[in-house]
C-alpha cells in the first residue's frame, strides 16, 4: 500500500494481520525528510516538526482524539456511515474502526480489512488534518470475530467509544466488555420496544458513559422548554401540568404507531421524569399511543401521535403541546417546528392573555453533528437514564 | 459563574443536565456610539449571532444612541448591512432577522446634553411597553473615551443608571477601552463613574479576556494536576508574552499617536494575560475570587522607577520596510501622524513579580506593530536540567523545555522537549508536542464580544476588569510613561517587517534566555 493510496480517501484492502504495520509505515516521515534530518549538522539549529509528509504531496497533520468503534449491521447503514465518517473526522478526528459484515478480498480468515485516511483542511495554507479509518468485515453474521481484532488496533491512552444502533449489535457491548469507555447508541430509527433492551447499559455496575443520538436530537426541544420555564411567571404551569401531546413524523410504511416514536417518547419521558411523575400505564390505538403518569393523586396524560408532513425525516418531533390548570386558569404552551423557516414557533396562552409569540432558531443537526456532539460532551447520565426508562415503559 | 446564577438555575427542574446556562433576563441594550466602527464591526454582528444561536434573552431591545440623525428603519438597515458584511448570511424575509430587527431602535441625541437622555428614558419606556420588557438596561459605552464619564453622569441625572432594587430591575454599564490614559485619569474616571453607579454595575471590557485561549489559561492551570507543581521559581526560568501585529496603524494614526503600544496593548491585554498566568489558584471560579488573585499579581510586580526605564524597557517605532515583499511606509509617514512623533509602536519590558512563587523569574513582555507576523503567545520557559549528562553539543543546541500557549492566530498549546535521536550514540533532539484547537475541535470558538456581552447580560463580571485591577495596572504603566517622558532619547527605529529594535535583546542580560523566534 502506498501513501498515495492511503491519502486518496478510497479504502485499500490490506491483510488484517498487517494493519498495524501498514499504518506505522504510512505515518512515518518521508525518506527525504528523514535523510535531511539525519544529515543535519547536530550542532546547528534543530527544526521542530510534528508533521508527516506524503511522498509527493504536501505535509499532513495527524490527529487522533479517540478510538471510535462503529458497528454497522447492514449495507444501507454502511453506506450512510461511509458518508458520515469524513464529516466526523473534521469535528472529532479519531482512529475510526468500522465493524461490518461482508466479503473482502484481502485476508484468508474470518475477517477482511481495508485502510484509508480521512483528511480535511482546517485553514487555507495549513496542512490537512488527517486521521485513519480501518474497516473490518466479518465474513459471516457473527460478532464473535470482532473483539480479538479490535483490541490490538486501539490507540493506547485514548478513550474508546463504541457506536451502535439500539436495534442491532448490542451483543457487542458484552463481547467488548472492558475494552471501551463509552457507548453511543443510535435509537433514532429503532422501534420504541428496542429501548427496553438497552436500558441495562445504565446499570451502575457497567460504569459506562451512555449517550444516544435520538436523545441528542431532542436537545433543541428540551432547551426551548427549559428556557421558557426559566421565567418565574411561566413556572407555575409546571406545577399544574395535566397533559402533554407530542406529534412526530410518521415512519414510511410503518404499521405500528410506536415506530419512529423514540424521540417523542424521550422528550415526554424527560419532561415527566424531571417533574417527578411516575409511569402508571400505556395504551395504544390506531392513530396514537398514550401513557398515564401519576404524582400523589394527580394524573398526567401523555399522548404521542405520528403525523405526516413533507420535508421532515421520520421520527423527528414536529409539535409539542402542554396543557396546565383547569377551566379559566388553564394555560397552553405550543411549540411548533417550522421546517421551511428553520425556527420553532412558541405560543403561550392563558385564560386571560396571549403572550407575544416567539420564534426560536432551529436547525436539524446532521448525523455527523449529533455524533460529534456526543463525542465532545458527555451527557448527564442521571437525566438520560430517567428519561430513557420512562420512554421505554411507554412502548 | 456566580453563585446567584447557580441558585437560579437549580430552581428550574428542567435545567439539570442541560450544559448551557440559563438565558439572561430580558433587557434592553443601549449602544452609545451607534454610528461607530465598533458597533458596526463587532457589536451588532455579535448580538445577531447570539440571537441566531438562541442565546439572547427571550425578549430584548437594542437601542442605538448617536448624534447622527437617523430613523429606526435606517438603523435597522445599517445593522443588516453590517451583519452581512461580517459574513452572516441573512436572506430576505428571514424570520429570525425580522424578529431581531423588530427589537432594534435608534435614538438621536448628543452625548453631552441632558435633554437627549430624558428623551432616551421616554424611548426606553416605550420600547419596554412595545416588547413587554421588564426595564433591565445595559448601557454599552462604545464611544470615544472622553465621553464615558459624561454619559454615565447624564444617565444618573435622568435616573437611568440606578438599579431599581425594589422592583428587581437592574442597570449595568459596559465601558470600552481605553480606561484612562494614565493612573490619574483612570482614577478620575473610576471616581466619576462610582459617583453615579456601584462597582458591581460597571463592566470594564477587555476583549482579550473573551478569547477562548485566554480563558483556557484557567482551565489549563487549575484543571490539570501535572503543571501546577512546576509553575513557580523552582522550575520556571522566565516567561515571555508576545503580542505581535503585522499591521500598521491602518488609518487610525491620529488616535494611535496619542496612545502608543504601551497604552493600547500592555496596560490592558498583556497585563491581564500576565496576571492569569501568574495568579495563585482562586478559592472558587467566581468573579471576585478570580479578580482578587489577579490584582495580587499586579500589586506584586516591582514598579519600574522612571529613572530605570532605559534598563527595563525598550521602545521602538517602525520605519519604512517590507512586509511579505510589499513596501510599507514608516510610522511617521502614516496619515494623521506628526512627522516628529515620538510615540512608540513597539515596546519590550522586563517585569519582576516579587512573590514567593515568582521571585527570580523575569517576565518579558513585547508588543509591536509592523512585525513580521501576527502572533500572540505566552511561553513558559523552564530551567535547564541541573547537570548536562549528555554531550556538550546537546546542551548548546537543545533549548530548555518550554510550554507555549498560542492565543492567536493558531490557538493551541505546545510543549517543547528533548528526546534521544535513534542510533548507537546518545544525542538529544528537540521536538514539539502540539495541541491545536482547530485540529481537536471542529467547532469554531465564539467571538470574544459574544461571550462578553452575554456575560454582562447575565451579570457575570469574571471576564471584566475591576477598579483595583485597572488602577494597579496603570500604577505600573504610569511609572514607565513618566520615565519615557523625562528621557531625552527617542524610540529606536526598526524596519517594518523586522522583530523590533535589536536593543530589546539587552533586556535578557544576566539571564539565559532570548526572544523567541516566532
XYZ file of C-alpha atoms in Angstrom, chain A residues 5-395:
391
model
C -3.401 5.102 -1.992
C -3.809 5.792 1.687
C -4.372 9.533 1.400
C -6.665 9.169 -1.624
C -9.501 8.503 0.812
C -10.532 5.359 -1.038
C -10.310 2.284 1.200
C -7.485 -0.032 0.174
C -7.671 -3.666 1.176
C -4.908 -4.947 3.438
C -4.188 -8.155 5.249
C -5.881 -7.792 8.684
C -2.748 -9.031 10.358
C -0.690 -6.273 8.788
C -2.924 -3.315 9.682
C -0.715 -2.012 12.457
C 2.461 -2.362 10.421
C 0.883 -0.726 7.385
C -0.288 2.203 9.471
C 3.100 2.601 11.130
C 4.698 2.657 7.692
C 2.224 5.136 6.276
C 2.507 7.635 9.097
C 6.305 7.619 9.015
C 8.075 10.787 7.804
C 9.054 10.547 4.147
C 12.558 9.289 3.376
C 13.745 12.653 2.037
C 12.733 14.446 5.198
C 14.287 11.686 7.251
C 17.541 11.873 5.292
C 17.645 15.608 5.686
C 17.153 15.208 9.407
C 19.949 12.650 9.581
C 22.401 14.714 7.574
C 21.700 17.840 9.548
C 24.627 19.213 11.468
C 23.840 18.243 15.067
C 25.373 21.431 16.340
C 23.095 23.537 14.139
C 19.568 24.664 14.960
C 17.063 21.847 15.082
C 13.769 22.250 13.277
C 10.642 21.344 15.149
C 8.400 19.094 13.095
C 5.312 17.226 14.110
C 4.027 16.572 10.646
C 4.095 13.729 8.212
C 4.941 14.304 4.572
C 3.325 12.478 1.691
C 5.733 11.093 -0.898
C 4.942 13.852 -3.321
C 2.063 15.695 -1.762
C 2.077 18.316 0.957
C 2.674 17.678 4.633
C -0.300 16.499 6.686
C -1.036 16.709 10.387
C -2.161 13.514 12.044
C -4.809 13.929 14.709
C -6.423 11.375 16.959
C -8.659 12.211 19.902
C -10.244 8.840 20.489
C -10.767 5.300 19.268
C -14.146 5.217 17.638
C -15.523 1.715 17.124
C -18.618 1.851 14.928
C -20.751 -1.206 14.329
C -22.806 -1.285 11.127
C -25.059 -4.283 10.592
C -26.424 -3.809 7.104
C -25.364 -2.488 3.718
C -27.660 0.545 3.735
C -26.357 1.740 7.091
C -22.801 1.053 5.948
C -23.211 3.454 3.028
C -24.587 6.116 5.378
C -21.705 5.633 7.793
C -19.167 5.894 4.989
C -20.564 9.329 4.154
C -20.743 10.372 7.786
C -17.222 9.500 8.892
C -15.340 12.117 6.845
C -17.589 14.812 8.346
C -16.984 13.389 11.777
C -13.236 13.365 11.159
C -13.432 17.098 10.663
C -15.088 17.650 14.023
C -13.576 14.864 16.108
C -10.589 13.240 14.396
C -10.236 9.715 15.708
C -8.992 6.290 14.813
C -12.233 5.050 13.299
C -12.717 1.321 13.317
C -15.727 0.304 11.284
C -17.095 -3.163 12.022
C -19.424 -4.720 9.500
C -20.216 -7.883 7.616
C -19.423 -8.871 4.055
C -16.780 -10.273 1.793
C -13.489 -8.586 1.110
C -10.548 -9.722 -0.974
C -7.649 -9.425 1.445
C -7.111 -11.906 4.272
C -7.922 -15.530 4.201
C -9.573 -15.928 7.599
C -12.897 -14.836 9.004
C -12.093 -11.159 8.513
C -11.096 -8.815 5.735
C -9.750 -5.313 6.260
C -9.205 -2.045 4.456
C -7.493 1.243 5.327
C -7.904 4.833 4.266
C -7.081 8.282 5.515
C -9.793 10.816 6.333
C -8.420 14.323 5.764
C -9.706 17.860 5.843
C -8.248 21.329 5.569
C -8.735 23.479 8.663
C -7.439 26.751 7.191
C -6.077 27.668 3.776
C -2.312 27.347 3.699
C -2.152 24.918 6.603
C -1.515 21.224 6.063
C -4.595 18.993 6.019
C -5.534 17.269 9.270
C -5.861 13.520 8.823
C -6.960 10.527 10.788
C -7.316 6.910 9.740
C -10.284 4.700 9.044
C -9.983 0.939 9.401
C -12.806 -1.221 8.099
C -13.109 -4.769 9.377
C -15.586 -7.052 7.629
C -16.656 -10.310 9.185
C -17.385 -12.896 6.522
C -20.448 -14.177 8.387
C -23.089 -12.575 10.626
C -21.315 -13.474 13.839
C -19.997 -10.736 16.107
C -17.559 -13.004 17.904
C -14.738 -12.332 15.494
C -14.556 -8.614 16.310
C -13.235 -8.377 19.888
C -9.943 -10.115 19.108
C -9.485 -7.945 16.033
C -10.354 -4.636 17.636
C -8.255 -4.887 20.793
C -4.805 -4.706 19.113
C -5.887 -1.792 16.946
C -6.834 0.547 19.763
C -4.546 3.526 20.287
C -3.459 3.416 23.930
C -4.329 6.181 26.402
C -7.223 7.471 24.340
C -10.877 6.859 25.145
C -12.611 4.031 23.321
C -16.142 4.855 22.210
C -18.480 2.246 20.835
C -21.173 3.479 18.455
C -24.051 1.230 17.527
C -27.747 1.197 16.724
C -30.089 0.380 19.582
C -31.742 -2.137 17.343
C -28.674 -4.045 16.271
C -25.411 -5.197 17.666
C -25.973 -4.667 21.371
C -24.314 -8.071 21.810
C -21.061 -6.287 21.070
C -21.340 -4.443 24.357
C -20.826 -7.685 26.247
C -18.305 -9.051 23.801
C -16.174 -5.935 24.077
C -16.741 -5.660 27.812
C -13.943 -3.727 29.486
C -12.458 -2.600 26.183
C -14.416 0.623 25.840
C -15.287 3.618 27.998
C -18.445 4.972 26.455
C -21.239 3.767 24.253
C -23.190 5.987 21.897
C -26.454 4.438 20.766
C -28.467 5.481 17.771
C -32.121 4.903 18.617
C -33.491 7.293 16.055
C -34.714 4.604 13.718
C -35.190 1.913 16.314
C -38.622 0.720 17.424
C -39.647 2.012 20.825
C -39.502 -1.526 22.171
C -35.731 -1.558 21.492
C -35.198 0.943 24.305
C -36.139 -1.705 26.861
C -33.388 -3.974 25.584
C -30.658 -1.411 26.180
C -31.718 0.143 29.486
C -29.403 -2.323 31.246
C -26.477 -0.268 29.904
C -27.304 2.301 32.559
C -26.697 -0.209 35.366
C -24.258 1.222 37.856
C -22.010 -1.840 37.676
C -21.449 -1.200 33.979
C -19.819 2.152 34.783
C -20.337 3.247 31.192
C -20.928 6.687 29.820
C -24.053 6.222 27.685
C -25.378 8.605 25.087
C -27.943 8.380 22.351
C -28.287 10.240 19.075
C -32.081 10.263 19.424
C -31.644 11.943 22.818
C -29.206 14.432 21.306
C -31.717 15.167 18.587
C -34.272 16.301 21.177
C -31.884 18.857 22.683
C -33.379 21.909 20.942
C -36.851 20.969 22.193
C -35.645 20.404 25.723
C -33.760 23.715 25.691
C -36.742 25.663 24.418
C -38.975 24.249 27.140
C -36.346 24.755 29.809
C -35.650 28.358 28.758
C -39.352 29.098 28.673
C -39.834 27.806 32.211
C -36.935 29.917 33.466
C -39.450 32.753 33.631
C -40.978 32.823 37.088
C -44.385 33.760 35.678
C -44.390 30.642 33.496
C -43.056 28.289 36.157
C -46.447 27.747 37.827
C -47.576 25.968 34.682
C -45.255 23.092 35.544
C -46.966 22.639 38.903
C -50.383 22.162 37.342
C -49.399 20.322 34.163
C -52.065 17.845 33.148
C -51.445 16.946 29.504
C -48.530 16.579 27.115
C -49.010 15.991 23.402
C -46.161 15.285 21.034
C -46.501 14.886 17.285
C -43.736 13.275 15.279
C -43.135 12.375 11.665
C -44.577 9.022 10.751
C -42.140 6.384 9.560
C -42.912 5.462 5.956
C -44.564 2.092 5.724
C -44.748 1.825 9.500
C -47.676 -0.221 10.735
C -47.243 0.329 14.429
C -47.823 3.839 15.840
C -44.792 3.442 18.110
C -42.456 3.066 15.122
C -40.250 6.133 14.867
C -41.590 7.350 18.206
C -38.321 7.200 20.153
C -37.572 10.940 20.105
C -41.122 11.864 21.032
C -41.092 9.326 23.866
C -37.707 10.520 25.107
C -38.759 14.140 25.318
C -42.002 13.157 27.083
C -40.004 10.861 29.371
C -37.603 13.674 30.114
C -40.319 16.160 30.997
C -42.217 13.760 33.228
C -39.129 12.409 34.965
C -37.764 15.915 35.650
C -41.075 16.823 37.240
C -41.152 13.703 39.384
C -44.015 11.847 37.681
C -44.238 8.050 37.894
C -45.294 5.884 34.965
C -48.637 4.228 35.510
C -49.941 2.657 32.288
C -49.724 2.854 28.495
C -52.324 2.349 25.798
C -52.238 2.475 22.052
C -54.787 2.903 19.290
C -54.530 3.071 15.511
C -53.746 6.758 15.476
C -51.713 7.369 18.592
C -50.474 5.923 21.832
C -50.628 7.355 25.247
C -49.373 6.936 28.759
C -50.672 7.937 32.135
C -48.333 9.253 34.825
C -49.172 9.805 38.482
C -47.876 12.071 41.183
C -49.536 11.891 44.587
C -53.174 11.804 43.448
C -52.669 13.884 40.349
C -52.774 12.465 36.867
C -50.887 13.481 33.749
C -51.737 12.213 30.258
C -49.103 11.998 27.573
C -50.206 11.446 24.020
C -47.769 10.690 21.196
C -49.093 10.800 17.663
C -47.454 10.126 14.288
C -48.382 12.569 11.539
C -47.160 13.169 8.026
C -45.549 16.373 6.928
C -43.327 16.890 3.911
C -39.636 17.826 4.255
C -39.177 16.162 7.611
C -37.324 12.965 8.386
C -39.060 10.030 10.077
C -39.271 10.234 13.843
C -38.486 13.927 14.060
C -40.583 15.873 16.511
C -42.976 18.331 14.892
C -45.121 19.805 17.653
C -45.296 19.811 21.424
C -48.369 20.946 23.250
C -48.592 21.347 27.018
C -51.784 21.991 28.935
C -51.924 23.026 32.573
C -54.583 24.088 35.060
C -58.327 23.844 34.760
C -61.033 25.979 33.170
C -60.355 29.726 33.366
C -56.943 29.109 34.915
C -55.817 26.937 32.053
C -52.516 27.657 30.325
C -51.437 26.329 26.948
C -47.941 26.182 25.533
C -47.375 25.114 21.942
C -44.007 24.674 20.308
C -44.263 24.122 16.595
C -41.474 23.317 14.197
C -41.429 25.420 11.048
C -39.192 23.428 8.773
C -39.079 25.980 5.964
C -38.068 28.852 8.187
C -35.727 26.821 10.410
C -37.456 28.041 13.532
C -39.522 26.803 16.411
C -42.651 28.909 16.967
C -43.611 29.212 20.579
C -47.088 30.308 21.658
C -48.219 30.694 25.213
C -51.841 31.357 26.118
C -53.522 31.664 29.460
C -57.192 32.129 30.243
C -56.805 35.894 30.192
C -53.950 36.705 27.884
C -51.969 35.617 24.887
C -48.284 36.300 25.306
C -46.474 37.561 22.198
C -45.444 34.526 20.139
C -41.722 33.900 19.838
C -39.523 32.447 17.134
C -36.510 30.469 18.182
C -33.754 29.429 15.758
C -33.824 25.748 14.982
C -31.625 23.662 12.772
C -31.926 19.949 12.257
C -28.475 18.602 13.054
C -26.946 16.037 10.737
C -25.953 12.605 11.991
C -22.290 13.706 11.979
C -23.126 16.756 14.070
C -25.144 14.729 16.551
C -22.401 12.154 16.866
C -19.738 14.869 17.086
C -21.698 16.484 19.908
C -21.977 13.167 21.721
C -18.226 12.633 21.431
C -17.342 16.124 22.611
C -19.646 16.436 25.586
C -20.711 13.727 27.965
C -24.412 13.797 28.583
C -25.827 13.898 32.118
C -26.265 10.197 32.933
C -28.942 10.560 35.599
C -31.204 12.700 33.448
C -30.791 10.469 30.393
C -31.313 7.299 32.399
C -34.593 8.505 33.900
C -35.887 9.770 30.549
C -34.829 6.533 28.871
C -36.521 4.362 31.475
C -39.836 6.239 31.291
C -39.717 6.353 27.494
C -39.081 2.616 27.292
C -42.126 1.945 29.504
C -44.346 3.912 27.176
C -43.683 1.398 24.384
